[in-house]
Short mmCIF file of C-alpha atoms and ligand atoms in Angstrom, two decimals:
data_model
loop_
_atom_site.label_atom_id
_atom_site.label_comp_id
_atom_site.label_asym_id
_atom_site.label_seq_id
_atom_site.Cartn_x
_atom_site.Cartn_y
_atom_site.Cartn_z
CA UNK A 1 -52.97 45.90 41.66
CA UNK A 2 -50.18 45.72 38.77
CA UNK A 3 -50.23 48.81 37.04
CA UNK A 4 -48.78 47.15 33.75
CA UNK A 5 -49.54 44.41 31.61
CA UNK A 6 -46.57 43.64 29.70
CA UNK A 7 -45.39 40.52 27.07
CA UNK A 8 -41.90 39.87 26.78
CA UNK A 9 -40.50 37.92 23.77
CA UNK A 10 -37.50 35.50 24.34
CA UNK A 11 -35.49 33.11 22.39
CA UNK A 12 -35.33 32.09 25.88
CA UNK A 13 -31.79 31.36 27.21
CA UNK A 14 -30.18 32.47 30.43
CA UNK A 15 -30.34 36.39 30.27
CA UNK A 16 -34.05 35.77 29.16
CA UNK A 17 -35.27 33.52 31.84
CA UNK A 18 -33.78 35.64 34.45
CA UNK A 19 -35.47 39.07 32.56
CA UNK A 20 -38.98 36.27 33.12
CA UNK A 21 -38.17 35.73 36.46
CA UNK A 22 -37.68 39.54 37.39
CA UNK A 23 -40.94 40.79 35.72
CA UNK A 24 -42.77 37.97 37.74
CA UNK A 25 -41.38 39.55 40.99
CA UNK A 26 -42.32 43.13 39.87
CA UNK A 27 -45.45 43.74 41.86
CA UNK A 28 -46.15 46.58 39.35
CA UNK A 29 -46.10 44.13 36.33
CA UNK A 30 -48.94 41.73 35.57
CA UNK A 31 -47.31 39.46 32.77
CA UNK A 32 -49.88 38.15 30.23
CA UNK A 33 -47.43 35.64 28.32
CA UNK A 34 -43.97 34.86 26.72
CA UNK A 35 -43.62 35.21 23.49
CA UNK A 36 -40.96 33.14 22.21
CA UNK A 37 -38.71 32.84 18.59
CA UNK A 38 -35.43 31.23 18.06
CA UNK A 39 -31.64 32.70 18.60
CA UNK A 40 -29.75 31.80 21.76
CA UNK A 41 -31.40 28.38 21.23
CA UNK A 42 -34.45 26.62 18.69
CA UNK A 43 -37.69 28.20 19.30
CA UNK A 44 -39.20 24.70 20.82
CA UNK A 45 -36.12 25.24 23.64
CA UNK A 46 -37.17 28.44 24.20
CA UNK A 47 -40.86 27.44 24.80
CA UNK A 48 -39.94 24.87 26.92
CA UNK A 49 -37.10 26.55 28.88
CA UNK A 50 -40.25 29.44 29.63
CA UNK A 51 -42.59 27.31 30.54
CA UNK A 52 -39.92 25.85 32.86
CA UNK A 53 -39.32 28.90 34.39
CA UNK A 54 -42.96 30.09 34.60
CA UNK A 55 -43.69 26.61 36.42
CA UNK A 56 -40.35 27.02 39.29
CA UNK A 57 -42.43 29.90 39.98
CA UNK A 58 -45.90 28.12 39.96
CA UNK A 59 -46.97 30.84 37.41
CA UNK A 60 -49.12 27.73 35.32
CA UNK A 61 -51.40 30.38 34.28
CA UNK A 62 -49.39 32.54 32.22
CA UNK A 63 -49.14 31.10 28.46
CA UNK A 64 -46.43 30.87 26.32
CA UNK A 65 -46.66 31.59 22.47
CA UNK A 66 -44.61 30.01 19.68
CA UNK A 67 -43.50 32.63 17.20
CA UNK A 68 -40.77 32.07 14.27
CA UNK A 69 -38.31 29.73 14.22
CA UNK A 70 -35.92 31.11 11.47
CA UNK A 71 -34.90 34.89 10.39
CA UNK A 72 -36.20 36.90 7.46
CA UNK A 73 -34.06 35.52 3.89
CA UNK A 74 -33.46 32.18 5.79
CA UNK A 75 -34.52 28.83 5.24
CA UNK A 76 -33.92 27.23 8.96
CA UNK A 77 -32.33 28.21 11.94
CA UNK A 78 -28.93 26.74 13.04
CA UNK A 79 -27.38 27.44 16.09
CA UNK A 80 -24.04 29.85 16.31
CA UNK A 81 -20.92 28.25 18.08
CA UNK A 82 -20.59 30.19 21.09
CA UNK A 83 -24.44 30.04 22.22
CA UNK A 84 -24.05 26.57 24.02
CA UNK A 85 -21.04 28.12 25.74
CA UNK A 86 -22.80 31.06 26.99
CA UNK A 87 -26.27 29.65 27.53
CA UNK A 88 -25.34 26.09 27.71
CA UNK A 89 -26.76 23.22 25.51
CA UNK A 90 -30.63 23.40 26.89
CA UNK A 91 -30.09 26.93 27.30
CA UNK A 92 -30.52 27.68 30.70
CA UNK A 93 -27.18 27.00 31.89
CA UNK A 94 -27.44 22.70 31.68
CA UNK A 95 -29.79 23.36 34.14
CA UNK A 96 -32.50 20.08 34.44
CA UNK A 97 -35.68 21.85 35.43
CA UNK A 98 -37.84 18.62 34.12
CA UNK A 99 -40.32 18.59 31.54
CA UNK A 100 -42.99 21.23 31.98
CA UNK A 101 -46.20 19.67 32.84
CA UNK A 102 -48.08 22.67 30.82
CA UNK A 103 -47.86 22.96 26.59
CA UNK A 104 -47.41 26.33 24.31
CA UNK A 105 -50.75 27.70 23.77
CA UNK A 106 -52.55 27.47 19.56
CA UNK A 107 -52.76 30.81 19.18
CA UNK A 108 -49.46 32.48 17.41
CA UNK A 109 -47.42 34.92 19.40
CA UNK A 110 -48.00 37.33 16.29
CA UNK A 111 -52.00 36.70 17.49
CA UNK A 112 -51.27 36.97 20.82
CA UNK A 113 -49.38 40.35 20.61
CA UNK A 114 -52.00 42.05 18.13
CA UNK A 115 -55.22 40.65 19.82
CA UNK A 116 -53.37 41.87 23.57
CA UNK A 117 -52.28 45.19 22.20
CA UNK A 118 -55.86 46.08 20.77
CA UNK A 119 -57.27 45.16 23.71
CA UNK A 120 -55.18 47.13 26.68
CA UNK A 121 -53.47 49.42 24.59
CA UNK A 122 -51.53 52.01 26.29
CA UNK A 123 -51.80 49.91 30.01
CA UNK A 124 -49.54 46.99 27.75
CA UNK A 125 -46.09 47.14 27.53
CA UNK A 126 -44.02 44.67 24.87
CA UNK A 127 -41.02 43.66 25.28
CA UNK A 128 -38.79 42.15 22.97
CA UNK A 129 -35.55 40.62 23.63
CA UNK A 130 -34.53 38.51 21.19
CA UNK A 131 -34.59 38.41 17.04
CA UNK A 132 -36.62 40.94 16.25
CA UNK A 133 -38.53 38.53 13.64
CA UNK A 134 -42.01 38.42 15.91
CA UNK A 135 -41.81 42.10 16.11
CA UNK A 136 -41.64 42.37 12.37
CA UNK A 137 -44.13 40.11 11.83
CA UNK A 138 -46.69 42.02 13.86
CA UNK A 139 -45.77 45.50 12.19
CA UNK A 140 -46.85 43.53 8.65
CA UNK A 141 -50.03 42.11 9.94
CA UNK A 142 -51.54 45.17 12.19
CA UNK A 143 -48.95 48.14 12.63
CA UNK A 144 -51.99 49.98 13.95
CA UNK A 145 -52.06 47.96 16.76
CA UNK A 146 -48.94 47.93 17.92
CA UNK A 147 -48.98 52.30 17.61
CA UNK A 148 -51.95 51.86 20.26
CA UNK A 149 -49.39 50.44 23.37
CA UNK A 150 -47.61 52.35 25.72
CA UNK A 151 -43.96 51.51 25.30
CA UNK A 152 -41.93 48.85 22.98
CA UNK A 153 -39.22 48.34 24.42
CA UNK A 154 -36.22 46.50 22.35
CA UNK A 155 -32.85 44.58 23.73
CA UNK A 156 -30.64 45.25 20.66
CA UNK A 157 -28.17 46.75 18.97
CA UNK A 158 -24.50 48.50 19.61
CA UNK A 159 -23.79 52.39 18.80
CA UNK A 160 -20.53 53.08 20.75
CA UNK A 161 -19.00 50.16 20.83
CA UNK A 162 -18.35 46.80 19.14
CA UNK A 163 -20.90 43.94 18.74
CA UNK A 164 -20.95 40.33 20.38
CA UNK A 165 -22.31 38.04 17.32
CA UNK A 166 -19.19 39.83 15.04
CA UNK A 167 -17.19 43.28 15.31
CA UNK A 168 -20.79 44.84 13.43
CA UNK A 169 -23.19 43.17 14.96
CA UNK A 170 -25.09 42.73 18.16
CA UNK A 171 -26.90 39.26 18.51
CA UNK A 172 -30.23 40.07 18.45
CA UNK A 173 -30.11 42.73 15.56
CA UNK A 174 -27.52 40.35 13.58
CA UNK A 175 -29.58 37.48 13.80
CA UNK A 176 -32.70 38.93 11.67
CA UNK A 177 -30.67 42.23 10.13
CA UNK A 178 -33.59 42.06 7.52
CA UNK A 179 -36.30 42.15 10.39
CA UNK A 180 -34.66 44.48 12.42
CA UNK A 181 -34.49 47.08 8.88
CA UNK A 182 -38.03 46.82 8.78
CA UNK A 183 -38.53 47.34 12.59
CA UNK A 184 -36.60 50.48 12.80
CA UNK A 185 -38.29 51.86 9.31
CA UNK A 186 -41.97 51.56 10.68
CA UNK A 187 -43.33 54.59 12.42
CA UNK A 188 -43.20 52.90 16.10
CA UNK A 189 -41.73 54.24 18.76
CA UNK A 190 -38.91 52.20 20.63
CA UNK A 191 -37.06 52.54 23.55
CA UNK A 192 -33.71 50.56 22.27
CA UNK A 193 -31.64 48.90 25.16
CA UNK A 194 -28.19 48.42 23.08
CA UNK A 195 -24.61 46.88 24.64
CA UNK A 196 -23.69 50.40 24.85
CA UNK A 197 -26.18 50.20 28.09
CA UNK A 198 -26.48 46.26 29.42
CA UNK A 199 -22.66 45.69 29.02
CA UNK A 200 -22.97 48.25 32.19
CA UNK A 201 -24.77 45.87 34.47
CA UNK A 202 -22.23 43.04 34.87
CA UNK A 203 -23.62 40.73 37.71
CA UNK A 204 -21.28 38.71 39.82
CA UNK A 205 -21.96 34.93 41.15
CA UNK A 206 -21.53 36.67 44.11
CA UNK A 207 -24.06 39.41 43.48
CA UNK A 208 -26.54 36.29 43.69
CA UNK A 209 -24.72 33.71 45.78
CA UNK A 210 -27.76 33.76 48.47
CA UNK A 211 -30.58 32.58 46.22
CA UNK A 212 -28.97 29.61 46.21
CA UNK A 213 -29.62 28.88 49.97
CA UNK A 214 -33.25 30.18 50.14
CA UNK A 215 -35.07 27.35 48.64
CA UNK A 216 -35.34 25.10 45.74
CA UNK A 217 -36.02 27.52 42.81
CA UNK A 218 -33.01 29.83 44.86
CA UNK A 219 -31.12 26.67 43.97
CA UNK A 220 -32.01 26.59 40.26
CA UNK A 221 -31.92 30.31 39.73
CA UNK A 222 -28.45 30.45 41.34
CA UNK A 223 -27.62 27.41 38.72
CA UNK A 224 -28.83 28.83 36.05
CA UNK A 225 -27.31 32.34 36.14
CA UNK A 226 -24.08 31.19 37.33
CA UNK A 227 -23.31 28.85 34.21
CA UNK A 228 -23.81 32.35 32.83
CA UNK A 229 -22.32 34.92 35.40
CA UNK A 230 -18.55 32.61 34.74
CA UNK A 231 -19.30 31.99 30.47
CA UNK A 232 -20.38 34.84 28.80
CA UNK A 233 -18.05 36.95 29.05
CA UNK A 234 -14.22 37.24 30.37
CA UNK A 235 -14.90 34.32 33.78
CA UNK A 236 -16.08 34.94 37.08
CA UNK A 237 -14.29 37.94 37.99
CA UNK A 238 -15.89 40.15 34.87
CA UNK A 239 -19.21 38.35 35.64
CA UNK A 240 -22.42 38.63 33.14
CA UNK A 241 -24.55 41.49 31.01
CA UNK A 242 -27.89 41.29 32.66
CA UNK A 243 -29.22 42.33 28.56
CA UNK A 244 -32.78 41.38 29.04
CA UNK A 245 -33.29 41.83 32.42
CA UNK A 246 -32.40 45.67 32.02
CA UNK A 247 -34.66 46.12 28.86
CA UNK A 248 -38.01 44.77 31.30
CA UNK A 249 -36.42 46.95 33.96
CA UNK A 250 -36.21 50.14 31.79
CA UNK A 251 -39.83 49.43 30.36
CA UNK A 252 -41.49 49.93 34.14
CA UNK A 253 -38.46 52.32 35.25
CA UNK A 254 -37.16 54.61 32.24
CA UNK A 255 -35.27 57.13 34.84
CA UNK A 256 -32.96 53.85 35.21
CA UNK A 257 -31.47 54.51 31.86
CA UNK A 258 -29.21 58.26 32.22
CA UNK A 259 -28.56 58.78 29.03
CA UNK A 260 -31.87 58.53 26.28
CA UNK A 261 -30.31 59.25 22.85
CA UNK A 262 -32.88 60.44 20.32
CA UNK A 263 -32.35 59.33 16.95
CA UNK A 264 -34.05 57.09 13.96
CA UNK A 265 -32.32 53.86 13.22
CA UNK A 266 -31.58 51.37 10.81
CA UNK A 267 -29.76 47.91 10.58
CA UNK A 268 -27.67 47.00 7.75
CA UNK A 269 -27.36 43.99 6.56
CA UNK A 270 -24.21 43.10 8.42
CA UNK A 271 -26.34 43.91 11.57
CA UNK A 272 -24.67 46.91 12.38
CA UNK A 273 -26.64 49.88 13.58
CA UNK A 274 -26.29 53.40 12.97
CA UNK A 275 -28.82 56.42 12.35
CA UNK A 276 -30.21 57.11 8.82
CA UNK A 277 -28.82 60.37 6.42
CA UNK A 278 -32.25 60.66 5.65
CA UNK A 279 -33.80 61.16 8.28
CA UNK A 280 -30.88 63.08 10.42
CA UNK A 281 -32.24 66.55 10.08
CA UNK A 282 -35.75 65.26 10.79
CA UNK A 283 -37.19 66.87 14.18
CA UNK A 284 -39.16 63.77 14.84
CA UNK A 285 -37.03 60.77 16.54
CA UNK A 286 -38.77 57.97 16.75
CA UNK A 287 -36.21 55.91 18.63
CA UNK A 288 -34.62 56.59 22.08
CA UNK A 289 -31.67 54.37 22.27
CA UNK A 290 -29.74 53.72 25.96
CA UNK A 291 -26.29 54.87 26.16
CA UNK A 292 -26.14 55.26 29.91
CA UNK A 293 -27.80 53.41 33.11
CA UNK A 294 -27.56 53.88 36.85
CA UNK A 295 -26.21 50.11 37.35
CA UNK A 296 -25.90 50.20 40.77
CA UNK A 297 -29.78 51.11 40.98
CA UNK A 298 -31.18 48.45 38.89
CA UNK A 299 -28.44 45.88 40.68
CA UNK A 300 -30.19 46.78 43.87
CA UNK A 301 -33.68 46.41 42.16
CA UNK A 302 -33.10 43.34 40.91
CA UNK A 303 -31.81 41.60 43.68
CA UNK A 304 -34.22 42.62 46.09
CA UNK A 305 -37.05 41.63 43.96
CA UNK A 306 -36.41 38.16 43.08
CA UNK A 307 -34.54 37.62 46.32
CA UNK A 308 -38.28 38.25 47.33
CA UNK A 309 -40.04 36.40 44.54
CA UNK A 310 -37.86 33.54 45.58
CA UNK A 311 -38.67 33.83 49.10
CA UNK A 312 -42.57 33.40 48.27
CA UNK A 313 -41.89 30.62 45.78
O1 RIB B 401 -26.78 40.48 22.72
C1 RIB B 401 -27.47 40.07 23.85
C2 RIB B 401 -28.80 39.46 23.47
O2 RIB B 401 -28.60 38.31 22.66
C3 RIB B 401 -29.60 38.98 24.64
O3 RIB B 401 -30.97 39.16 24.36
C4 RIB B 401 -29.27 37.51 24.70
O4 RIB B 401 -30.27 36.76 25.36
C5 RIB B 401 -29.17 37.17 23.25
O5 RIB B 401 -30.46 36.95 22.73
CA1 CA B 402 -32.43 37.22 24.54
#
């Protein structure tokens, strides 16, 4: 029996669909839907690309949510330059996985997140790994609900070290900067899962070169990820940030992450974030934001639980 219910939030490209794919092989996770919003690709992509992934692993049951489609101060959404390069032009690597045979569910994913949250409370875990407009959304509607979960957990941001949408800013915080300011200013408490920790857990085609001869969603996995593994960041050899996948990890397994700094954030407008003045001498922190991670553990984690998941598929 799964002891956690959890609802991850995508603006579903590659790092996304394999952070779906890992939660469906954790046996400890039960996931109750994806969540989805635009930034690596359009928010109808990223509905279809996790249905498409749901349905490789016959998962028809799980729904998926459509949630904004543009940031906070923005009229529409328009895709950056180097997100077809990393995620390709679909998103999932120029993978063809068909057209899903299910549709996005009619309730909102702001519904879907309030009505889940007040109804399992601290056995639901949320995930958010994209823009963090959704998230924002929900803390205007019903921030009591969201103080009733047991973790939020939050891909985004850069303290040590540069950003990858400019030298500021890391994607998912510099795509909704506004969002993100109001995030970080409400009194939830977030487990942040900056660069600082996911540019850690580089993953190698090789890392993953036997899913590729275990069956047909192997095949498609393999696809997927390695479009990924050789784009995102310096070619094969340097490999791919597994971003998303770490922040589900984390969620279930905080020991993963070695380093928990405690501090209250903000995001300026440039996307860049940094702890408030105000709030530096305060004794309460109400983030803790990953600096360090045990790569090699959640490397063997991962692989040995969607090698399995792929196995039974
Ligand atoms: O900066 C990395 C993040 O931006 C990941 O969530 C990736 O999927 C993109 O959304
Ligand atoms: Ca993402």
């Amino acid at each position: 029996m799964p002891e956690t219910k959890m609802i991850i939030d995508c603006d579903t490209g590659v790092d996304d669909a394999l952070a779906i794919t890992y939660i469906l092989a954790d046996p400890k996770i039960q996931l109750l839907g994806v969540t989805t919003t635009y930034g690596n690709i359009d928010v109808d992509s990223s509905i279809r690309n996790s249905l498409s992934i749901l349905e490789l692993f016959h998962q028809k049951d799980i729904g998926v949510y459509r949630g904004a489609d543009h940031a906070y101060g923005k009229d529409s959404y328009v895709r950056g330059n180097k997100s077809p390069l990393v995620h390709g032009h679909n998103g999932i690597g120029d993978v063809d996985l068909g057209t899903p045979e299910n549709k996005e569910e009619e309730k909102s994913a702001v519904d879907f997140i309030i009505e889940s949250a007040r109804r399992y409370k601290e056995e639901l875990h949320l995930v958010f790994v994209g823009p963090l407009t959704n998230l924002a959304d929900c803390i205007r509607k019903d921030v009591e609900a969201l103080k009733l979960v047991g973790n939020i957990t939050i891909m985004g941001g850069a303290l040590t070290l540069q950003g990858n949408k400019s030298v500021y800013a890391e994607a998912n915080i510099g795509s909704d900067p506004l969002a993100a300011k109001e995030v970080f200013a409400s009194p939830l408490h977030l487990s942040i899962i900056p660069l600082d920790a996911t540019l850690k857990t580089l993953f190698k085609v090789s890392d993953i070169a036997h899913f590729k001869d275990l069956n047909k969603a192997g095949k498609d996995i393999y696809d997927i990820a390695h479009f990924y593994y050789v784009h995102e960041l310096g070619g094969e050899d340097v490999g791919g940030a597994m971003h998303d996948p770490l922040a589900a990890y984390a969620s279930i397994d905080p020991s993963v992450i070695t380093n928990w700094f405690p501090c209250n954030l903000t995001a300026e407008e440039n996307g860049r974030t940094i702890g408030t003045f105000q709030e530096l001498n305060l004794e309460e922190k109400r983030h803790r934001v990953a600096l360090d991670v045990d790569a090699k553990r959640f490397t063997k984690e991962y692989i040995r639980l969607v090698t399995d998941l792929i196995q039974r598929s």
